[in-house]
Amino acid sequence: MRISDKAAEKNDLRSQTLHAVGWKYATVVGQFTAQFTVTVILSRLLSPAEFGLVGLATIVIGLGRILTELGIGPSLIQRQEITNRHIRVGFTISMMLGVLFYLITYFGAPMAAWVFENPAVIPVLQKSAFLFIFSAIGVVSIALLRKRLDFRSLFWVDIIGYTLGYGVVAISMARMGFGVWSLVAGSLVQVLTTSLLAYGYTRHSLLPLWSWNELRELAGFSVGMTATQIANYFALQGDYFVAGRVLGTTALGLYTRSYQLMRLPTRYFVEVLSQVLFPTASRLQNDKERLLNVHRLAVGSIGLIMFPLLACVIIMANEIVVGIFGLEWREAVPSLQILALAGPFQAITHINASFDNAKGKVYSLFWRQVIYGATVIIAGWYGARYWGINGIAVAVVIASLVMFALIAQLTIQTLESSLHELLDALRPAMFVTAVSIALCIASRSILTAGNQGPLLVLAETTAMTAVGMGLMLWYTPPSWLSYLPSNILRTFEGIVPVRIEGVYLTMLNRLSRPS
């Protein structure tokens, strides 16, 4: 390949990646707005026990969905070249597994009720089992959209699916008094709508095909990916299982609200970026220098967002829980504060794992996930018996620290990097976090002295902290924040709308100029 061709390919990938990130973060804004609004409304209409019952069913459904996909989607993304036969085989396997796990879940629901010691979960599980078939329809289509970095189409798929499922169906049914069934129906409508829309954007053959050759080519990565996802699933759901099994559905409802609040920034910043990073890093897996630059940029950027954000969550946990969801949920405040300590470690671990997956290190990730899951379940069980949901939260923090160390070691080895480079990318995040903590504490102290309501204190503290952070970033010496070469910082160019690009580039020039 000529040098000019390589340059053109590099620019094309950069353009596609920036376009994908831009649309994916547009999805973030839309999804966050929709989910936040829907969550607040449903939390006012439904009880913690109803959320807890759905949480028990979700433990089973979530595992089944991983097995239904069998890593087919990630395998199609990771393979540099795929054919129509790969697509047909992947779709055939997904549909077969979807039907199989529907039947297993429907007839096995009584066994799950016995494990959870809660017979009320049986009908919820049996109705929710349709999710396996509905999600199988869209597995291949969603993977193809991600492989093409077509996050513009995925934006509409996600927004329409969630809005119709939860924003329309779930809220309407909850207002009519359907209770837990409003959440079940909302999830079914969301998943079915998402799958059908994804297929509409990237149609492929629906003719079944079974071919051992293509199956082997997909299985090499997909089996390891599935094993890793299963281990990760048990790790992420282990605390839910312990809370529901040891403490009951009301405690589980409170705990899930704490955990989901802590995970909101991760879901809407880290996981979003990871979905773009995985296909991009897969393309760059043989280009060491560019892969290292992308990793360094991703870690540094996520640190700048997540670290100060979660620090402020700890400080304003009472205002967040009571102000948004009401006094009925106030017991979730301490567990939210504890869980937020784990957030930064989980965020960086998630980013590192994207690069490890792109390099095919799925089996190395697998045993690390097993250690993480075992730590969560064993420590969580002990913590729940003595300290309730707060004890489970402490177990998650401990497990997150262990996992951070294990994945960081793997990523450093895989990318041939160093611990110094990883920590250096996070250096500005530490500075920004310290400033945000001071601003948040000062703002909250002033506002709470005026005996204002928690929701008003939350809104005003957030606004004052944001303004203070903006001024700090503008007036801070560039050398304190300029942790990446200017040519890497400029990969952000084009990601913002043209009408504000002048303002953006002014800030960019400030951060990247020599100190």
Short mmCIF file of C-alpha atoms in Angstrom, two decimals:
data_model
loop_
_atom_site.label_atom_id
_atom_site.label_comp_id
_atom_site.label_asym_id
_atom_site.label_seq_id
_atom_site.Cartn_x
_atom_site.Cartn_y
_atom_site.Cartn_z
CA MET A 1 0.00 0.00 0.00
CA ARG A 2 1.35 3.42 -0.94
CA ILE A 3 1.98 6.09 1.70
CA SER A 4 -0.78 8.28 0.28
CA ASP A 5 -3.21 5.37 0.52
CA LYS A 6 -2.25 4.77 4.14
CA ALA A 7 -2.76 8.44 4.94
CA ALA A 8 -6.14 8.42 3.26
CA GLU A 9 -7.14 5.29 5.21
CA LYS A 10 -5.98 6.86 8.47
CA ASN A 11 -7.97 10.05 7.82
CA ASP A 12 -11.01 8.02 6.80
CA LEU A 13 -10.94 5.97 10.02
CA ARG A 14 -10.42 9.12 12.07
CA SER A 15 -13.37 10.77 10.35
CA GLN A 16 -15.59 7.72 10.86
CA THR A 17 -14.61 7.42 14.51
CA LEU A 18 -15.25 11.08 15.27
CA HIS A 19 -18.58 10.90 13.47
CA ALA A 20 -19.47 7.79 15.48
CA VAL A 21 -18.45 9.36 18.79
CA GLY A 22 -20.46 12.48 17.97
CA TRP A 23 -23.62 10.51 17.23
CA LYS A 24 -23.08 8.17 20.16
CA TYR A 25 -22.86 11.08 22.55
CA ALA A 26 -25.95 12.57 20.96
CA THR A 27 -27.55 9.26 21.95
CA VAL A 28 -26.18 9.76 25.45
CA VAL A 29 -27.91 13.10 25.84
CA GLY A 30 -31.18 11.75 24.49
CA GLN A 31 -31.08 8.53 26.50
CA PHE A 32 -30.03 10.24 29.70
CA THR A 33 -32.81 12.79 29.42
CA ALA A 34 -35.37 10.11 28.63
CA GLN A 35 -34.20 7.62 31.27
CA PHE A 36 -33.83 10.23 33.99
CA THR A 37 -37.33 11.54 33.37
CA VAL A 38 -38.86 8.06 33.15
CA THR A 39 -36.99 6.81 36.24
CA VAL A 40 -38.20 9.73 38.35
CA ILE A 41 -41.81 9.22 37.25
CA LEU A 42 -41.78 5.44 37.75
CA SER A 43 -40.07 5.79 41.15
CA ARG A 44 -42.99 7.97 42.23
CA LEU A 45 -45.58 5.53 40.86
CA LEU A 46 -44.03 2.19 41.94
CA SER A 47 -42.64 0.89 45.25
CA PRO A 48 -39.10 -0.35 46.04
CA ALA A 49 -40.55 -3.88 46.41
CA GLU A 50 -41.90 -3.81 42.83
CA PHE A 51 -38.56 -2.66 41.49
CA GLY A 52 -36.92 -5.38 43.58
CA LEU A 53 -39.15 -8.10 42.11
CA VAL A 54 -38.19 -7.07 38.59
CA GLY A 55 -34.59 -6.96 39.77
CA LEU A 56 -34.79 -10.65 40.71
CA ALA A 57 -36.18 -11.54 37.28
CA THR A 58 -33.50 -9.44 35.61
CA ILE A 59 -30.78 -11.60 37.17
CA VAL A 60 -32.06 -14.60 35.19
CA ILE A 61 -33.04 -12.70 32.03
CA GLY A 62 -29.69 -10.91 31.80
CA LEU A 63 -27.74 -14.17 31.93
CA GLY A 64 -29.99 -15.75 29.32
CA ARG A 65 -29.52 -12.83 26.94
CA ILE A 66 -25.75 -13.24 27.08
CA LEU A 67 -26.09 -16.93 26.24
CA THR A 68 -28.61 -16.13 23.50
CA GLU A 69 -26.15 -13.84 21.75
CA LEU A 70 -23.23 -16.25 22.36
CA GLY A 71 -20.81 -13.45 21.51
CA ILE A 72 -21.97 -13.47 17.87
CA GLY A 73 -22.27 -9.68 17.72
CA PRO A 74 -18.79 -8.90 19.10
CA SER A 75 -17.31 -11.68 16.94
CA LEU A 76 -18.73 -10.11 13.77
CA ILE A 77 -17.30 -6.74 14.87
CA GLN A 78 -13.86 -8.09 15.78
CA ARG A 79 -13.34 -10.06 12.53
CA GLN A 80 -11.66 -7.85 9.97
CA GLU A 81 -13.52 -9.52 7.08
CA ILE A 82 -16.99 -11.10 7.14
CA THR A 83 -19.15 -12.61 4.40
CA ASN A 84 -22.87 -13.03 3.90
CA ARG A 85 -22.47 -16.61 5.11
CA HIS A 86 -21.03 -15.40 8.43
CA ILE A 87 -24.06 -13.14 8.82
CA ARG A 88 -26.57 -15.89 8.02
CA VAL A 89 -24.88 -18.36 10.38
CA GLY A 90 -24.78 -15.74 13.14
CA PHE A 91 -28.47 -14.93 12.74
CA THR A 92 -29.43 -18.62 12.67
CA ILE A 93 -27.57 -19.35 15.89
CA SER A 94 -29.04 -16.29 17.63
CA MET A 95 -32.64 -17.23 16.74
CA MET A 96 -32.17 -20.88 17.75
CA LEU A 97 -30.75 -19.86 21.11
CA GLY A 98 -33.48 -17.24 21.59
CA VAL A 99 -36.21 -19.86 21.28
CA LEU A 100 -34.26 -22.35 23.40
CA PHE A 101 -33.78 -19.95 26.32
CA TYR A 102 -37.39 -18.81 26.12
CA LEU A 103 -38.46 -22.40 26.75
CA ILE A 104 -35.85 -22.99 29.46
CA THR A 105 -36.85 -19.84 31.33
CA TYR A 106 -40.59 -20.39 31.00
CA PHE A 107 -40.51 -23.94 32.36
CA GLY A 108 -37.61 -23.31 34.75
CA ALA A 109 -39.17 -20.28 36.46
CA PRO A 110 -40.30 -22.34 39.52
CA MET A 111 -36.69 -23.39 40.09
CA ALA A 112 -35.56 -19.76 40.02
CA ALA A 113 -38.32 -18.95 42.54
CA TRP A 114 -36.96 -21.69 44.80
CA VAL A 115 -33.44 -20.24 44.57
CA PHE A 116 -34.67 -16.72 45.35
CA GLU A 117 -37.19 -17.99 47.92
CA ASN A 118 -39.82 -15.80 46.26
CA PRO A 119 -42.66 -17.47 44.30
CA ALA A 120 -43.91 -14.07 43.07
CA VAL A 121 -41.05 -14.04 40.57
CA ILE A 122 -42.48 -16.98 38.56
CA PRO A 123 -45.06 -15.12 36.41
CA VAL A 124 -42.69 -12.17 35.98
CA LEU A 125 -40.00 -14.49 34.62
CA GLN A 126 -42.38 -16.36 32.34
CA LYS A 127 -43.65 -13.17 30.69
CA SER A 128 -40.18 -11.63 30.51
CA ALA A 129 -38.85 -14.73 28.73
CA PHE A 130 -40.11 -13.31 25.41
CA LEU A 131 -37.12 -10.93 25.64
CA PHE A 132 -34.85 -13.75 24.45
CA ILE A 133 -36.68 -14.09 21.13
CA PHE A 134 -37.14 -10.34 20.68
CA SER A 135 -33.46 -9.54 21.31
CA ALA A 136 -32.24 -12.41 19.07
CA ILE A 137 -33.95 -10.73 16.11
CA GLY A 138 -31.63 -7.72 16.34
CA VAL A 139 -28.30 -9.24 17.44
CA VAL A 140 -26.72 -9.35 13.98
CA SER A 141 -28.24 -6.08 12.77
CA ILE A 142 -26.98 -4.11 15.77
CA ALA A 143 -23.52 -5.68 15.41
CA LEU A 144 -23.37 -4.69 11.72
CA LEU A 145 -24.32 -1.11 12.53
CA ARG A 146 -21.59 -0.93 15.17
CA LYS A 147 -19.02 -2.51 12.86
CA ARG A 148 -19.79 0.17 10.27
CA LEU A 149 -19.59 2.82 13.01
CA ASP A 150 -23.11 3.83 11.99
CA PHE A 151 -24.06 5.30 15.34
CA ARG A 152 -26.37 7.77 13.66
CA SER A 153 -28.80 4.95 12.92
CA LEU A 154 -28.24 3.44 16.37
CA PHE A 155 -29.14 6.83 17.85
CA TRP A 156 -32.67 6.57 16.47
CA VAL A 157 -32.90 2.87 17.31
CA ASP A 158 -32.07 3.46 20.97
CA ILE A 159 -34.09 6.64 21.45
CA ILE A 160 -37.26 5.39 19.79
CA GLY A 161 -37.05 1.99 21.51
CA TYR A 162 -36.64 3.39 25.01
CA THR A 163 -39.17 6.18 24.57
CA LEU A 164 -41.86 3.86 23.25
CA GLY A 165 -41.13 1.05 25.72
CA TYR A 166 -40.72 2.90 28.99
CA GLY A 167 -41.76 6.47 28.22
CA VAL A 168 -45.12 5.46 26.75
CA VAL A 169 -46.02 1.88 27.71
CA ALA A 170 -44.45 1.55 31.19
CA ILE A 171 -45.57 4.95 32.49
CA SER A 172 -49.08 4.57 31.08
CA MET A 173 -49.51 1.14 32.67
CA ALA A 174 -48.03 2.30 35.98
CA ARG A 175 -50.51 5.18 36.13
CA MET A 176 -53.34 2.70 35.49
CA GLY A 177 -52.22 0.59 38.45
CA PHE A 178 -50.56 -2.37 36.72
CA GLY A 179 -47.60 -2.23 39.14
CA VAL A 180 -44.74 -4.55 38.32
CA TRP A 181 -46.29 -5.48 34.96
CA SER A 182 -45.69 -1.97 33.69
CA LEU A 183 -41.93 -2.57 33.96
CA VAL A 184 -42.21 -5.98 32.27
CA ALA A 185 -44.27 -4.62 29.37
CA GLY A 186 -41.96 -1.63 28.97
CA SER A 187 -38.89 -3.85 28.61
CA LEU A 188 -40.63 -6.14 26.09
CA VAL A 189 -41.76 -3.25 23.89
CA GLN A 190 -38.36 -1.57 24.10
CA VAL A 191 -36.38 -4.65 23.03
CA LEU A 192 -38.76 -5.64 20.23
CA THR A 193 -38.84 -2.09 18.84
CA THR A 194 -35.04 -1.82 19.00
CA SER A 195 -34.51 -5.11 17.15
CA LEU A 196 -37.01 -4.32 14.39
CA LEU A 197 -35.65 -0.82 13.83
CA ALA A 198 -32.05 -2.10 13.72
CA TYR A 199 -33.02 -4.68 11.10
CA GLY A 200 -34.77 -1.97 9.12
CA TYR A 201 -31.54 0.05 8.97
CA THR A 202 -29.30 -2.86 7.96
CA ARG A 203 -31.31 -5.61 6.33
CA HIS A 204 -29.69 -8.98 5.85
CA SER A 205 -30.83 -12.40 4.71
CA LEU A 206 -33.21 -14.16 7.09
CA LEU A 207 -32.65 -17.54 5.42
CA PRO A 208 -31.19 -19.95 8.00
CA LEU A 209 -27.74 -21.39 7.34
CA TRP A 210 -25.68 -23.89 9.29
CA SER A 211 -22.06 -24.12 8.24
CA TRP A 212 -19.33 -25.62 10.40
CA ASN A 213 -16.65 -23.60 8.64
CA GLU A 214 -18.17 -20.18 9.37
CA LEU A 215 -19.26 -21.36 12.80
CA ARG A 216 -15.66 -22.27 13.71
CA GLU A 217 -14.40 -18.91 12.43
CA LEU A 218 -16.91 -17.04 14.60
CA ALA A 219 -16.60 -19.36 17.59
CA GLY A 220 -12.88 -18.78 18.15
CA PHE A 221 -13.62 -15.31 19.47
CA SER A 222 -17.29 -15.63 20.42
CA VAL A 223 -16.84 -18.50 22.89
CA GLY A 224 -14.14 -16.65 24.79
CA MET A 225 -16.16 -13.46 24.64
CA THR A 226 -19.25 -15.24 25.97
CA ALA A 227 -17.29 -16.84 28.80
CA THR A 228 -15.96 -13.40 29.75
CA GLN A 229 -19.43 -11.85 29.55
CA ILE A 230 -20.90 -14.61 31.73
CA ALA A 231 -18.21 -14.11 34.35
CA ASN A 232 -18.74 -10.35 34.16
CA TYR A 233 -22.49 -10.84 34.43
CA PHE A 234 -22.22 -12.93 37.60
CA ALA A 235 -19.89 -10.29 38.98
CA LEU A 236 -22.32 -7.45 38.20
CA GLN A 237 -25.42 -9.39 39.29
CA GLY A 238 -23.83 -11.14 42.26
CA ASP A 239 -24.58 -8.24 44.58
CA TYR A 240 -28.21 -8.16 43.36
CA PHE A 241 -28.53 -11.87 44.07
CA VAL A 242 -27.10 -11.49 47.56
CA ALA A 243 -29.34 -8.50 48.35
CA GLY A 244 -32.48 -10.29 47.15
CA ARG A 245 -31.62 -13.67 48.69
CA VAL A 246 -30.40 -12.44 52.09
CA LEU A 247 -32.28 -9.16 52.59
CA GLY A 248 -35.50 -9.43 50.51
CA THR A 249 -37.10 -7.52 47.64
CA THR A 250 -37.49 -4.17 49.44
CA ALA A 251 -33.77 -4.06 50.28
CA LEU A 252 -32.98 -5.17 46.73
CA GLY A 253 -35.13 -2.35 45.36
CA LEU A 254 -33.22 0.18 47.47
CA TYR A 255 -29.87 -1.31 46.54
CA THR A 256 -30.61 -1.44 42.81
CA ARG A 257 -31.58 2.23 42.89
CA SER A 258 -28.23 3.08 44.54
CA TYR A 259 -26.26 0.97 42.11
CA GLN A 260 -28.07 2.25 39.04
CA LEU A 261 -27.52 5.85 40.13
CA MET A 262 -23.82 5.17 40.55
CA ARG A 263 -23.73 3.43 37.16
CA LEU A 264 -25.51 6.24 35.28
CA PRO A 265 -22.29 8.17 34.50
CA THR A 266 -20.57 4.91 33.52
CA ARG A 267 -23.43 3.88 31.29
CA TYR A 268 -23.76 7.23 29.57
CA PHE A 269 -20.09 8.08 29.20
CA VAL A 270 -17.85 5.04 29.60
CA GLU A 271 -19.93 2.31 27.99
CA VAL A 272 -20.87 4.65 25.16
CA LEU A 273 -17.24 5.42 24.41
CA SER A 274 -16.35 1.72 24.70
CA GLN A 275 -18.89 0.82 22.02
CA VAL A 276 -17.01 3.11 19.61
CA LEU A 277 -13.56 2.21 20.87
CA PHE A 278 -13.99 -1.55 20.38
CA PRO A 279 -14.52 -1.49 16.59
CA THR A 280 -11.99 1.33 16.18
CA ALA A 281 -9.31 -0.42 18.26
CA SER A 282 -10.05 -3.68 16.42
CA ARG A 283 -9.09 -1.96 13.17
CA LEU A 284 -5.94 -0.55 14.78
CA GLN A 285 -4.94 -3.72 16.62
CA ASN A 286 -1.76 -4.09 14.54
CA ASP A 287 -0.75 -0.41 14.73
CA LYS A 288 0.93 -0.14 18.13
CA GLU A 289 1.62 3.62 18.17
CA ARG A 290 -1.86 4.70 17.11
CA LEU A 291 -3.49 2.20 19.46
CA LEU A 292 -1.48 3.56 22.40
CA ASN A 293 -2.44 7.13 21.51
CA VAL A 294 -6.13 6.26 21.33
CA HIS A 295 -5.92 4.41 24.67
CA ARG A 296 -4.17 7.29 26.38
CA LEU A 297 -6.71 9.77 25.06
CA ALA A 298 -9.66 7.58 26.10
CA VAL A 299 -8.40 7.00 29.65
CA GLY A 300 -7.55 10.66 30.18
CA SER A 301 -10.86 11.89 28.82
CA ILE A 302 -12.94 9.48 30.89
CA GLY A 303 -10.97 10.36 34.01
CA LEU A 304 -11.69 14.06 33.50
CA ILE A 305 -15.43 13.32 33.32
CA MET A 306 -15.98 10.48 35.77
CA PHE A 307 -13.71 11.33 38.70
CA PRO A 308 -15.14 14.78 39.54
CA LEU A 309 -18.69 13.69 38.68
CA LEU A 310 -18.68 10.74 41.09
CA ALA A 311 -16.97 12.79 43.78
CA CYS A 312 -19.90 15.23 43.64
CA VAL A 313 -22.35 12.30 43.77
CA ILE A 314 -20.84 11.30 47.13
CA ILE A 315 -21.22 14.82 48.47
CA MET A 316 -24.78 15.36 47.21
CA ALA A 317 -26.11 11.80 47.63
CA ASN A 318 -28.90 12.86 50.00
CA GLU A 319 -30.12 15.59 47.67
CA ILE A 320 -29.97 13.22 44.69
CA VAL A 321 -31.95 10.39 46.29
CA VAL A 322 -34.46 12.31 48.41
CA GLY A 323 -34.82 15.24 46.06
CA ILE A 324 -35.43 13.16 42.94
CA PHE A 325 -37.10 9.98 44.19
CA GLY A 326 -38.67 11.06 47.48
CA LEU A 327 -38.33 10.22 51.18
CA GLU A 328 -39.40 6.61 50.56
CA TRP A 329 -35.93 5.97 49.07
CA ARG A 330 -33.78 7.78 51.67
CA GLU A 331 -32.29 4.52 53.03
CA ALA A 332 -30.43 4.21 49.72
CA VAL A 333 -28.26 7.27 50.46
CA PRO A 334 -25.36 5.61 52.39
CA SER A 335 -25.03 2.74 49.89
CA LEU A 336 -24.92 5.23 47.00
CA GLN A 337 -22.08 7.12 48.69
CA ILE A 338 -20.12 3.91 49.21
CA LEU A 339 -20.74 2.60 45.70
CA ALA A 340 -19.63 5.90 44.15
CA LEU A 341 -16.12 5.16 45.48
CA ALA A 342 -16.02 2.17 43.12
CA GLY A 343 -17.16 4.16 40.09
CA PRO A 344 -13.80 5.61 38.95
CA PHE A 345 -12.08 2.23 39.14
CA GLN A 346 -14.90 0.56 37.20
CA ALA A 347 -14.76 3.29 34.56
CA ILE A 348 -11.05 2.91 33.79
CA THR A 349 -11.37 -0.88 33.93
CA HIS A 350 -14.15 -0.75 31.34
CA ILE A 351 -12.05 1.34 28.96
CA ASN A 352 -9.01 -0.93 29.39
CA ALA A 353 -11.10 -4.02 28.71
CA SER A 354 -12.24 -2.58 25.36
CA PHE A 355 -8.65 -2.53 24.16
CA ASP A 356 -7.96 -6.00 25.55
CA ASN A 357 -11.00 -7.34 23.69
CA ALA A 358 -9.86 -5.63 20.50
CA LYS A 359 -6.55 -7.46 20.80
CA GLY A 360 -8.38 -10.77 21.29
CA LYS A 361 -7.49 -11.21 24.98
CA VAL A 362 -10.91 -12.61 25.85
CA TYR A 363 -9.64 -15.65 27.74
CA SER A 364 -7.26 -13.54 29.82
CA LEU A 365 -10.21 -11.31 30.71
CA PHE A 366 -12.32 -14.34 31.61
CA TRP A 367 -10.40 -15.55 34.65
CA ARG A 368 -10.03 -11.98 35.91
CA GLN A 369 -13.81 -11.59 35.75
CA VAL A 370 -14.17 -14.85 37.71
CA ILE A 371 -12.01 -13.45 40.49
CA TYR A 372 -14.04 -10.23 40.52
CA GLY A 373 -17.35 -12.09 40.65
CA ALA A 374 -16.21 -14.42 43.41
CA THR A 375 -15.02 -11.45 45.47
CA VAL A 376 -18.36 -9.65 45.07
CA ILE A 377 -20.46 -12.68 46.04
CA ILE A 378 -18.34 -13.93 48.96
CA ALA A 379 -17.62 -10.51 50.48
CA GLY A 380 -21.15 -9.32 49.68
CA TRP A 381 -22.77 -12.28 51.44
CA TYR A 382 -20.71 -11.64 54.56
CA GLY A 383 -21.36 -7.88 54.39
CA ALA A 384 -25.11 -8.30 53.89
CA ARG A 385 -25.52 -10.46 56.97
CA TYR A 386 -23.86 -7.91 59.24
CA TRP A 387 -24.37 -4.48 57.63
CA GLY A 388 -27.21 -4.88 55.12
CA ILE A 389 -27.01 -3.18 51.74
CA ASN A 390 -24.13 -0.99 52.96
CA GLY A 391 -22.07 -4.13 53.53
CA ILE A 392 -22.76 -5.26 49.96
CA ALA A 393 -21.68 -1.84 48.69
CA VAL A 394 -18.36 -2.14 50.56
CA ALA A 395 -17.83 -5.56 48.94
CA VAL A 396 -18.32 -4.01 45.48
CA VAL A 397 -15.71 -1.34 46.25
CA ILE A 398 -13.18 -3.97 47.34
CA ALA A 399 -13.86 -6.12 44.27
CA SER A 400 -13.58 -3.09 41.96
CA LEU A 401 -10.13 -2.26 43.34
CA VAL A 402 -8.99 -5.85 42.75
CA MET A 403 -10.39 -5.85 39.23
CA PHE A 404 -8.80 -2.50 38.42
CA ALA A 405 -5.37 -3.84 39.32
CA LEU A 406 -5.85 -7.08 37.35
CA ILE A 407 -7.14 -5.43 34.17
CA ALA A 408 -4.58 -2.62 34.30
CA GLN A 409 -1.81 -5.23 34.42
CA LEU A 410 -3.28 -7.02 31.39
CA THR A 411 -3.74 -3.82 29.37
CA ILE A 412 -0.21 -2.61 30.11
CA GLN A 413 1.14 -5.96 28.97
CA THR A 414 -1.10 -6.14 25.89
CA LEU A 415 -0.38 -2.61 24.64
CA GLU A 416 3.28 -2.76 25.72
CA SER A 417 2.71 0.34 27.81
CA SER A 418 3.59 1.12 31.43
CA LEU A 419 1.91 1.96 34.72
CA HIS A 420 3.54 5.38 34.58
CA GLU A 421 1.81 6.17 31.27
CA LEU A 422 -1.55 5.03 32.63
CA LEU A 423 -1.26 7.17 35.76
CA ASP A 424 0.11 10.11 33.78
CA ALA A 425 -3.03 10.10 31.62
CA LEU A 426 -5.09 10.36 34.82
CA ARG A 427 -3.02 13.18 36.36
CA PRO A 428 -5.24 16.06 35.17
CA ALA A 429 -8.32 14.19 36.41
CA MET A 430 -6.92 14.20 39.94
CA PHE A 431 -6.41 17.98 39.85
CA VAL A 432 -9.86 18.66 38.41
CA THR A 433 -11.47 16.32 40.96
CA ALA A 434 -9.85 18.10 43.90
CA VAL A 435 -11.17 21.44 42.66
CA SER A 436 -14.66 20.05 42.01
CA ILE A 437 -14.84 18.60 45.54
CA ALA A 438 -13.97 21.96 47.07
CA LEU A 439 -16.52 23.77 44.89
CA CYS A 440 -19.25 21.21 45.57
CA ILE A 441 -18.77 21.19 49.35
CA ALA A 442 -18.68 25.00 49.52
CA SER A 443 -21.77 25.42 47.34
CA ARG A 444 -23.77 22.77 49.20
CA SER A 445 -22.82 24.19 52.61
CA ILE A 446 -23.98 27.67 51.64
CA LEU A 447 -27.26 26.46 50.15
CA THR A 448 -28.26 23.98 52.86
CA ALA A 449 -27.79 26.73 55.47
CA GLY A 450 -30.78 28.44 53.88
CA ASN A 451 -33.14 25.52 54.67
CA GLN A 452 -34.03 24.97 51.02
CA GLY A 453 -35.55 21.74 49.76
CA PRO A 454 -33.18 18.95 48.62
CA LEU A 455 -34.14 19.19 44.93
CA LEU A 456 -33.50 22.94 44.86
CA VAL A 457 -30.18 22.48 46.70
CA LEU A 458 -29.19 19.80 44.16
CA ALA A 459 -30.00 22.01 41.18
CA GLU A 460 -28.29 25.11 42.57
CA THR A 461 -25.20 23.23 43.79
CA THR A 462 -24.82 21.54 40.41
CA ALA A 463 -25.09 24.87 38.60
CA MET A 464 -22.62 26.66 40.90
CA THR A 465 -20.12 23.79 40.69
CA ALA A 466 -20.38 23.65 36.91
CA VAL A 467 -19.80 27.38 36.56
CA GLY A 468 -16.84 27.21 38.94
CA MET A 469 -15.34 24.29 37.04
CA GLY A 470 -15.71 26.12 33.74
CA LEU A 471 -13.90 29.18 35.08
CA MET A 472 -11.20 26.97 36.60
CA LEU A 473 -10.57 25.15 33.30
CA TRP A 474 -10.35 28.45 31.45
CA TYR A 475 -7.87 30.10 33.78
CA THR A 476 -5.75 27.10 34.79
CA PRO A 477 -2.20 27.15 33.33
CA PRO A 478 -2.18 24.92 30.21
CA SER A 479 0.76 22.89 31.48
CA TRP A 480 -1.42 21.53 34.32
CA LEU A 481 -3.95 20.05 31.92
CA SER A 482 -1.93 19.47 28.76
CA TYR A 483 -1.18 15.79 29.26
CA LEU A 484 -1.42 14.80 25.60
CA PRO A 485 0.41 16.07 22.52
CA SER A 486 -1.56 18.68 20.62
CA ASN A 487 -1.89 16.45 17.55
CA ILE A 488 -3.77 13.90 19.68
CA LEU A 489 -5.93 16.55 21.33
CA ARG A 490 -6.90 17.73 17.88
CA THR A 491 -8.54 14.42 17.10
CA PHE A 492 -11.54 16.00 18.80
CA GLU A 493 -11.85 18.48 15.93
CA GLY A 494 -15.06 18.03 14.00
CA ILE A 495 -16.90 16.39 16.86
CA VAL A 496 -18.86 19.51 17.78
CA PRO A 497 -21.42 21.45 15.73
CA VAL A 498 -19.90 24.01 13.36
CA ARG A 499 -21.67 26.92 15.07
CA ILE A 500 -19.69 26.41 18.31
CA GLU A 501 -16.48 25.11 16.74
CA GLY A 502 -14.80 28.51 17.07
CA VAL A 503 -15.32 28.53 20.84
CA TYR A 504 -14.19 24.92 21.07
CA LEU A 505 -11.01 25.48 19.06
CA THR A 506 -10.15 28.50 21.21
CA MET A 507 -10.24 26.28 24.30
CA LEU A 508 -8.34 23.54 22.45
CA ASN A 509 -5.56 25.92 21.43
CA ARG A 510 -5.28 27.08 25.03
CA LEU A 511 -4.92 23.54 26.37
CA SER A 512 -2.48 22.38 23.70
CA ARG A 513 -0.16 25.37 23.35
CA PRO A 514 3.31 25.11 24.93
CA SER A 515 3.42 26.23 28.53
#
